[in-house]
PDB file of C-alpha atoms in Angstrom:
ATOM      1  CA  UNK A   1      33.687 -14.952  -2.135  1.00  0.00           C
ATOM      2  CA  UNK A   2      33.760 -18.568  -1.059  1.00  0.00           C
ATOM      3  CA  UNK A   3      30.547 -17.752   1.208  1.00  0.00           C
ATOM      4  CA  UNK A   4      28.997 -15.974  -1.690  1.00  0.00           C
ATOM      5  CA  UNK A   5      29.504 -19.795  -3.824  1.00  0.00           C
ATOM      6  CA  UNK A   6      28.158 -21.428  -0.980  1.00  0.00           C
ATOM      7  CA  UNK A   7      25.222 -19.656  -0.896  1.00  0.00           C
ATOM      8  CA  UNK A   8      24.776 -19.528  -4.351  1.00  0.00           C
ATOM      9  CA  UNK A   9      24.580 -23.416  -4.008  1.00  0.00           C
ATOM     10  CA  UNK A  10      21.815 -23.938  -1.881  1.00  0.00           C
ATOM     11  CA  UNK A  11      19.860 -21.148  -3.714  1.00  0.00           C
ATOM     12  CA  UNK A  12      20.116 -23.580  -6.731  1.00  0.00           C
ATOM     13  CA  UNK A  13      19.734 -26.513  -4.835  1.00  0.00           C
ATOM     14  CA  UNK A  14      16.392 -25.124  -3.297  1.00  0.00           C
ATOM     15  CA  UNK A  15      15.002 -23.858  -6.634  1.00  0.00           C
ATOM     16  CA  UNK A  16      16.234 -27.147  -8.765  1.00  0.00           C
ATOM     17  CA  UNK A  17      13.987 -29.686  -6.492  1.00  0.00           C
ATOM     18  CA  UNK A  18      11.634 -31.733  -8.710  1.00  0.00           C
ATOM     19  CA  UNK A  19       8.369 -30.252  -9.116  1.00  0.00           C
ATOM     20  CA  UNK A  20       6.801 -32.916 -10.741  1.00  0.00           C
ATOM     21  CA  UNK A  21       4.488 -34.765  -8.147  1.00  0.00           C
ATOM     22  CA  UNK A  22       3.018 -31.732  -6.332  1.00  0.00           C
ATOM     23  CA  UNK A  23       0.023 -31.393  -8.954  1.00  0.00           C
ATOM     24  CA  UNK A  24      -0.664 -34.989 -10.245  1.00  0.00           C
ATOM     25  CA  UNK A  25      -3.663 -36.776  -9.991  1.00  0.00           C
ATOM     26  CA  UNK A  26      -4.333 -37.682  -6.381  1.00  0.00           C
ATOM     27  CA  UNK A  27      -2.476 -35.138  -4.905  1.00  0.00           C
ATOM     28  CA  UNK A  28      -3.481 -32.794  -2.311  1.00  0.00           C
ATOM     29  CA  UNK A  29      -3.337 -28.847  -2.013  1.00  0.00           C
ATOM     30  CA  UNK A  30      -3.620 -26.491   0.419  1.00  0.00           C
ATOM     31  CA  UNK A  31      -3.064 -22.710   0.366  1.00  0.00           C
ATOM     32  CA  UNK A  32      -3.429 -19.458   2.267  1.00  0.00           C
ATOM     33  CA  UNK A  33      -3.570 -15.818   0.698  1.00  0.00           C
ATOM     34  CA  UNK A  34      -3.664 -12.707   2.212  1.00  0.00           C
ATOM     35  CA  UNK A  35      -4.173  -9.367   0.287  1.00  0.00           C
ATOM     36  CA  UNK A  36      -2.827  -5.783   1.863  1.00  0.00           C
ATOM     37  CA  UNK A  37      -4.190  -2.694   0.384  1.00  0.00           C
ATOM     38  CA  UNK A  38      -3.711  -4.790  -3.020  1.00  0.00           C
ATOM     39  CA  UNK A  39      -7.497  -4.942  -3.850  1.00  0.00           C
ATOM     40  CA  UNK A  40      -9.338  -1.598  -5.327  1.00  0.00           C
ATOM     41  CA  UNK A  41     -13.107  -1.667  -5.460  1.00  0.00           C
ATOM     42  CA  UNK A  42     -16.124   0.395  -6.138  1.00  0.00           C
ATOM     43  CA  UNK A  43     -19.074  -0.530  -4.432  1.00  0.00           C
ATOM     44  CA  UNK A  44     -22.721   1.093  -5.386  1.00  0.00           C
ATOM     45  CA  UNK A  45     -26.134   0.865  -4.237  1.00  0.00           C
ATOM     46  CA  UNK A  46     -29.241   0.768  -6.019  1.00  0.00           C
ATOM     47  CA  UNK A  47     -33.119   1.019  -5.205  1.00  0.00           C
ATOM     48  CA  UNK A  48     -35.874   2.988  -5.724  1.00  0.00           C
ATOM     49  CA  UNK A  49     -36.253   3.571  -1.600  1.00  0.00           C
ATOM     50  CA  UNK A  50     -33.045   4.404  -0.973  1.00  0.00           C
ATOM     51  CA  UNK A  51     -32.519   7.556   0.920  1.00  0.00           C
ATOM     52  CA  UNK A  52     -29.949   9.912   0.173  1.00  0.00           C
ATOM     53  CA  UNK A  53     -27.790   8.934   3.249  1.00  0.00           C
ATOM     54  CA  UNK A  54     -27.801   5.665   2.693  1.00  0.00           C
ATOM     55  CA  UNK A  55     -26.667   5.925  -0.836  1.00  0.00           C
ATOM     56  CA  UNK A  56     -23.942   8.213   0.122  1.00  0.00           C
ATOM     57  CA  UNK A  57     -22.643   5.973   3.158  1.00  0.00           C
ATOM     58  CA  UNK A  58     -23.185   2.697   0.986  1.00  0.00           C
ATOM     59  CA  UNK A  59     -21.280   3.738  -2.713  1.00  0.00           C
ATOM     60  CA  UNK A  60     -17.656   4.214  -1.531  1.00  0.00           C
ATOM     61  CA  UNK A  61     -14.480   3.245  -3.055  1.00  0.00           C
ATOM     62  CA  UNK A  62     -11.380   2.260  -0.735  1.00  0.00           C
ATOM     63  CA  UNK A  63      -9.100  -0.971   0.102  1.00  0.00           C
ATOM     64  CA  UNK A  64      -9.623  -3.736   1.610  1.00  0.00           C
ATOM     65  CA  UNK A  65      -7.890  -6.843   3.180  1.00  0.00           C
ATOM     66  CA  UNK A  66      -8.436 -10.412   3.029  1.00  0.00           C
ATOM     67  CA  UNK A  67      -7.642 -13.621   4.018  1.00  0.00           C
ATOM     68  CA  UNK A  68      -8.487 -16.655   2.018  1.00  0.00           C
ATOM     69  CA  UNK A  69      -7.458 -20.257   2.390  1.00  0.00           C
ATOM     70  CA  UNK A  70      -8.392 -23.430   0.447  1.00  0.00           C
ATOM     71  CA  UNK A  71      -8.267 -26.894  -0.239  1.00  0.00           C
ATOM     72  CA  UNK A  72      -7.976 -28.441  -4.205  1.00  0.00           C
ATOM     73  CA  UNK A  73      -7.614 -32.290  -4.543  1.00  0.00           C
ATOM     74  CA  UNK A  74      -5.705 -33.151  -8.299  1.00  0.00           C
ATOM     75  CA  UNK A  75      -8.492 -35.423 -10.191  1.00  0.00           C
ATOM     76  CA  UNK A  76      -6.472 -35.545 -12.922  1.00  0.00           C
ATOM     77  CA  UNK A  77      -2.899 -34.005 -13.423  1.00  0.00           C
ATOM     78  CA  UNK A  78      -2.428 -30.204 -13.386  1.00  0.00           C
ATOM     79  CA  UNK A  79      -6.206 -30.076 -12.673  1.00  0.00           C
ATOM     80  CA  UNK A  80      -7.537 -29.775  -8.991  1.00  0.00           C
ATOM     81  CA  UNK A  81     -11.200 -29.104  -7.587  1.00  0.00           C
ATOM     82  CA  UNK A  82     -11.896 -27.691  -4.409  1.00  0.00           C
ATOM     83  CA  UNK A  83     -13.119 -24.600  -2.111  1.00  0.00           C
ATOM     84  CA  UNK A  84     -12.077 -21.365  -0.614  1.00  0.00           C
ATOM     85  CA  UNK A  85     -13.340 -19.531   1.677  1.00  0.00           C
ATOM     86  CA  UNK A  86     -12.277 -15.560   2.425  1.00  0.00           C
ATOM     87  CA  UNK A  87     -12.725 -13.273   5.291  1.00  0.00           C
ATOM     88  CA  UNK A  88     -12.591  -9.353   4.233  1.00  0.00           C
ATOM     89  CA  UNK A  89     -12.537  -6.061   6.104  1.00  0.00           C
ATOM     90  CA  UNK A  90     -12.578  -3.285   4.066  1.00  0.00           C
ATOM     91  CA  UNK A  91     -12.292   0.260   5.241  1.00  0.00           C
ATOM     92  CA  UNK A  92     -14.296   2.599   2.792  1.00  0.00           C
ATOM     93  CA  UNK A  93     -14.275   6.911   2.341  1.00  0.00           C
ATOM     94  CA  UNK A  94     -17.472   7.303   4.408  1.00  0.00           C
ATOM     95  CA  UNK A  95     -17.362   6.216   8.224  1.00  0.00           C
ATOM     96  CA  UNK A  96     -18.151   3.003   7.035  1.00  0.00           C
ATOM     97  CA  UNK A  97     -16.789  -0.335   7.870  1.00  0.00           C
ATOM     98  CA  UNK A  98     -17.764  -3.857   5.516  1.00  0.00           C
ATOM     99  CA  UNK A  99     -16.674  -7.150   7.102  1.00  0.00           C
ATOM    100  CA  UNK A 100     -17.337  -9.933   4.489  1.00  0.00           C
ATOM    101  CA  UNK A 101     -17.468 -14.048   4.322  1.00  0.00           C
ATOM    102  CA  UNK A 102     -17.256 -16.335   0.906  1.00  0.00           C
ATOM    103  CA  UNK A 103     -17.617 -19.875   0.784  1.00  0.00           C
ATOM    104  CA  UNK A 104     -17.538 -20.917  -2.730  1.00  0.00           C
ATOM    105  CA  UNK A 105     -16.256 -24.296  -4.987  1.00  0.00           C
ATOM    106  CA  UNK A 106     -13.386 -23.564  -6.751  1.00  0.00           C
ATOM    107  CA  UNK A 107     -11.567 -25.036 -10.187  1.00  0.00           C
ATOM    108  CA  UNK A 108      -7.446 -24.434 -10.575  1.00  0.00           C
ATOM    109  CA  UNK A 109      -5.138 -25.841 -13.244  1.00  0.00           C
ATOM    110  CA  UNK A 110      -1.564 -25.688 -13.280  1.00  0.00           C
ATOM    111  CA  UNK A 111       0.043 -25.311 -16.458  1.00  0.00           C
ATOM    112  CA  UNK A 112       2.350 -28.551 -16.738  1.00  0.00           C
ATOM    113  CA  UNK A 113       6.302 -26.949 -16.474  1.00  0.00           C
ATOM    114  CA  UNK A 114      10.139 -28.847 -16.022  1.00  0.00           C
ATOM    115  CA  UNK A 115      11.046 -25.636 -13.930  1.00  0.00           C
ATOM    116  CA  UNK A 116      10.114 -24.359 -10.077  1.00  0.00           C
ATOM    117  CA  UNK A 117       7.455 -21.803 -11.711  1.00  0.00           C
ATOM    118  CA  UNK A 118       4.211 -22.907 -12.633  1.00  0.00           C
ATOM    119  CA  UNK A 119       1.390 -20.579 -14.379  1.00  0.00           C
ATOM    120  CA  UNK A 120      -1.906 -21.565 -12.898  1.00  0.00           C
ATOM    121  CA  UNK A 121      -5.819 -20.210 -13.632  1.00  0.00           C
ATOM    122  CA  UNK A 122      -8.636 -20.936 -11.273  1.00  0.00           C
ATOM    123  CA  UNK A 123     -12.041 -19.684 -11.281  1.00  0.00           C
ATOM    124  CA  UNK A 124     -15.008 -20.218  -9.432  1.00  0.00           C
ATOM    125  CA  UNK A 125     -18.290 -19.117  -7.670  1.00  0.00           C
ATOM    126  CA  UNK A 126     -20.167 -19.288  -4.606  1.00  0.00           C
ATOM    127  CA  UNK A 127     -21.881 -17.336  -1.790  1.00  0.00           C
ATOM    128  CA  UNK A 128     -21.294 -14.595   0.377  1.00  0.00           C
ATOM    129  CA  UNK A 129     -22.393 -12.344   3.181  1.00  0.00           C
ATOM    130  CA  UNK A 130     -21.802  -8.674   3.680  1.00  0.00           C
ATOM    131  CA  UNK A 131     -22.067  -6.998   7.169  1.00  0.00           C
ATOM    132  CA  UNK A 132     -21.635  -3.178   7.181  1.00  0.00           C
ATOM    133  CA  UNK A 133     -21.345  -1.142   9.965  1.00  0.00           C
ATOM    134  CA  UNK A 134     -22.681   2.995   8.943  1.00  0.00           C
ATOM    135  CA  UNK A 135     -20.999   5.727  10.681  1.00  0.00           C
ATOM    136  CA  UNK A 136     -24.208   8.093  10.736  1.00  0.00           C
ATOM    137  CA  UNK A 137     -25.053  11.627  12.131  1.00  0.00           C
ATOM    138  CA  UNK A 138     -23.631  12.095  15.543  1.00  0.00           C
ATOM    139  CA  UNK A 139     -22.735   8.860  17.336  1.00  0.00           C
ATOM    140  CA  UNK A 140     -25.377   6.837  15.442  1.00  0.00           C
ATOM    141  CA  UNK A 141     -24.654   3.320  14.125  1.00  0.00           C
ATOM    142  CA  UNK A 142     -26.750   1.526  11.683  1.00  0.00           C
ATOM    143  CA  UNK A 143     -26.093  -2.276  11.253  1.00  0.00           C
ATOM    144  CA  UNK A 144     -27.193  -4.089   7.722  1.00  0.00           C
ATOM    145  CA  UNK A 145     -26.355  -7.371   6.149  1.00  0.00           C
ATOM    146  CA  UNK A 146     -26.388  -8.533   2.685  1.00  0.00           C
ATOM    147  CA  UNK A 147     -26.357 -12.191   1.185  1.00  0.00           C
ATOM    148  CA  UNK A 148     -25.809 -13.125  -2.395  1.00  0.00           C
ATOM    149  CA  UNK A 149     -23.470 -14.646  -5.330  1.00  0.00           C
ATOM    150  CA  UNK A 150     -19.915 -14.211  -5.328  1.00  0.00           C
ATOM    151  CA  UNK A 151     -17.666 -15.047  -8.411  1.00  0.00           C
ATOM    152  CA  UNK A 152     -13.779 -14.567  -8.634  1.00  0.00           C
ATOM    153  CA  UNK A 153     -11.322 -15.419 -10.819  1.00  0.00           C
ATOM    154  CA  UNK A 154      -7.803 -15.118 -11.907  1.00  0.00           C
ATOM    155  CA  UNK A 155      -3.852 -16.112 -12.993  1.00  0.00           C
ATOM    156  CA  UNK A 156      -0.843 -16.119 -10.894  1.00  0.00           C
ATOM    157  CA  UNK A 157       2.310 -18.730 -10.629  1.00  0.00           C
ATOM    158  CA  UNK A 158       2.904 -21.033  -7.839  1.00  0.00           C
ATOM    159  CA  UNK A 159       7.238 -20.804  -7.429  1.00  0.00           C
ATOM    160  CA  UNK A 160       8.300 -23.816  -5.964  1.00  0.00           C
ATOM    161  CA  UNK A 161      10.471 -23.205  -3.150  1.00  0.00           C
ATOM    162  CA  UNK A 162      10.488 -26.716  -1.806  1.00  0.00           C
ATOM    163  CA  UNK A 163       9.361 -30.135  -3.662  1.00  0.00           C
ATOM    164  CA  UNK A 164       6.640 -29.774  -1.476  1.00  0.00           C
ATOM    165  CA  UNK A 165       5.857 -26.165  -0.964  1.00  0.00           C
ATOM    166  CA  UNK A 166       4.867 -23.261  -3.041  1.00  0.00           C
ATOM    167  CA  UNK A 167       4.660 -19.215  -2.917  1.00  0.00           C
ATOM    168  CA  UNK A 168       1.682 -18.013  -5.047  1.00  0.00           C
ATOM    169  CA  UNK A 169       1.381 -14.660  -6.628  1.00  0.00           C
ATOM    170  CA  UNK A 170      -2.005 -13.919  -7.832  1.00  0.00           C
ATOM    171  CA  UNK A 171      -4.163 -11.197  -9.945  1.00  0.00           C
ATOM    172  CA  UNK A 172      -7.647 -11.702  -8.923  1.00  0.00           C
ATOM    173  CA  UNK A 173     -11.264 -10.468 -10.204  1.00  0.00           C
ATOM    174  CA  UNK A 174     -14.114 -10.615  -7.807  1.00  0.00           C
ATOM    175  CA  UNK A 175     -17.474  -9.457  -8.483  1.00  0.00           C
ATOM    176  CA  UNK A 176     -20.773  -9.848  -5.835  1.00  0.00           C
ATOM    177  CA  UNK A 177     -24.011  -8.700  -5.519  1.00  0.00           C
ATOM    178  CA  UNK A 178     -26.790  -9.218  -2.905  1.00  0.00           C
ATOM    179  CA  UNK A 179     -29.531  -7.836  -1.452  1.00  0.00           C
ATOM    180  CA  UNK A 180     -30.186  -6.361   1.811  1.00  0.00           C
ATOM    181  CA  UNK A 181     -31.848  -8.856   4.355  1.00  0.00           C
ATOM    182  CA  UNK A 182     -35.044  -6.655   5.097  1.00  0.00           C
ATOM    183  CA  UNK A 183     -35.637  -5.593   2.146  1.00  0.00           C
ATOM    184  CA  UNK A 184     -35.033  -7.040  -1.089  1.00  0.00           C
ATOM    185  CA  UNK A 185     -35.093  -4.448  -3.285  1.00  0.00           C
ATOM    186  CA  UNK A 186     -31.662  -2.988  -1.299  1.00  0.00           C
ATOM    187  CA  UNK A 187     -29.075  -4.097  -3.995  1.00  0.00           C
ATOM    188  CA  UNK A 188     -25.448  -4.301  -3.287  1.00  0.00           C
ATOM    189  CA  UNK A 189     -22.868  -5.015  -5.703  1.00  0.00           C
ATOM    190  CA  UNK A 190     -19.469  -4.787  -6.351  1.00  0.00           C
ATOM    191  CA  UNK A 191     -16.757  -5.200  -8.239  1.00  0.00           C
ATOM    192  CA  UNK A 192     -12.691  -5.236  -8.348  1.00  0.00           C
ATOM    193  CA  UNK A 193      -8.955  -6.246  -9.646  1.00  0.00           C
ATOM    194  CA  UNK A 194      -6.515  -7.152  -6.862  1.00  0.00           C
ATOM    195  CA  UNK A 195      -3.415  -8.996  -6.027  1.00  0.00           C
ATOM    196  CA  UNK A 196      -2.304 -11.633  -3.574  1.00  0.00           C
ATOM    197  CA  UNK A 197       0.490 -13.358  -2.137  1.00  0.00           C
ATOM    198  CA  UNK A 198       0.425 -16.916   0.039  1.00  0.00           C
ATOM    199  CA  UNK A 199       1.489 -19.964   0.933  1.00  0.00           C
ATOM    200  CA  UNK A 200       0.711 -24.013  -0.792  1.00  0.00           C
ATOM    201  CA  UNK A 201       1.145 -26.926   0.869  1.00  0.00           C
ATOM    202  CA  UNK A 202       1.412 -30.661  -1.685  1.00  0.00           C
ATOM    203  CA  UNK A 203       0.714 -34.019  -0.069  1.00  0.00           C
TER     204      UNK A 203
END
């Protein structure tokens, strides 16, 4: 019982820190997120010239995984600017394999709270590349890459587990689209709700 108390102490001492100064103005963020099998998307291809094969290899639907860290800086309180970037590899239905990099400017604000938990929004937009490796007939490979607009955007709550340091849950939306590099009239798009978790660091 007496260990149980103990505990119970530093649980509340942890979670009772003051979480005022991490998002006022001047301050300095920076986070990590990682996705698992959290993100669902459905990707489809459009064009006039596209073949059959490449329609069915492109328009899958599967999971993905990413990893996506970023730096805000507070220009006023509760309201940072900043960017992201994210690295994806997504394994689709079809023999196919998408890696994919965003770089993108990015706006968060933290909804001002007394307690460790505070809501938070962001949003923002940028661009990305898509490199997708086919699975054809046989042992054939075919190699394309895409370059476009990315936007994302989303809610989640940063719990304060330190004065200092944050865990971030986050529901995201992410939309792209692009076009193939040889041949512009190659559209890719698509579109998805997902989760994260990470980490955020306050100086």
């Amino acid at each position: 019982m007496k260990q149980k108390l103990i505990l119970l102490s530093i649980l509340i001492t942890i979670f009772t820190f003051a979480v005022s100064a991490q998002t006022e103005k001047g301050s300095i963020s920076i986070s990590g997120r990682s996705s698992f099998e959290g993100a669902y998307f459905s990707n489809r291809i459009k064009g006039a010239n596209i073949n059959i094969s490449d329609r069915y290899a492109m328009s899958v639907d599967g999971y993905s995984i990413t990893i996506t860290p970023s730096i805000g800086y507070f220009v006023i309180d509760n309201l940072s600017v900043g960017a992201q970037s994210s690295f994806s590899i997504t394994d689709g239905d079809y023999q196919s394999k998408t890696s994919q990099f965003v770089l993108m400017p990015t706006v968060e604000y933290y909804f001002p709270t007394k307690g460790p938990v505070k809501p938070f929004v962001a949003i923002g937009a940028g661009y990305t590349n898509i490199s997708m490796e086919l699975g054809l007939q046989g042992s054939n490979v075919d190699n394309m890459s895409f370059g476009g607009f990315a936007f994302a955007g989303g809610a989640g709550a940063a719990f304060f587990v330190r004065n200092n340091i944050s865990i971030d849950l986050m529901l995201e939306y992410a939309e792209v689209s692009a076009k193939y590099s040889k041949d512009s009239s190659y559209k890719y798009s698509t579109k998805g709700l997902g989760g994260s978790i990470g980490f955020s660091f306050y100086f």
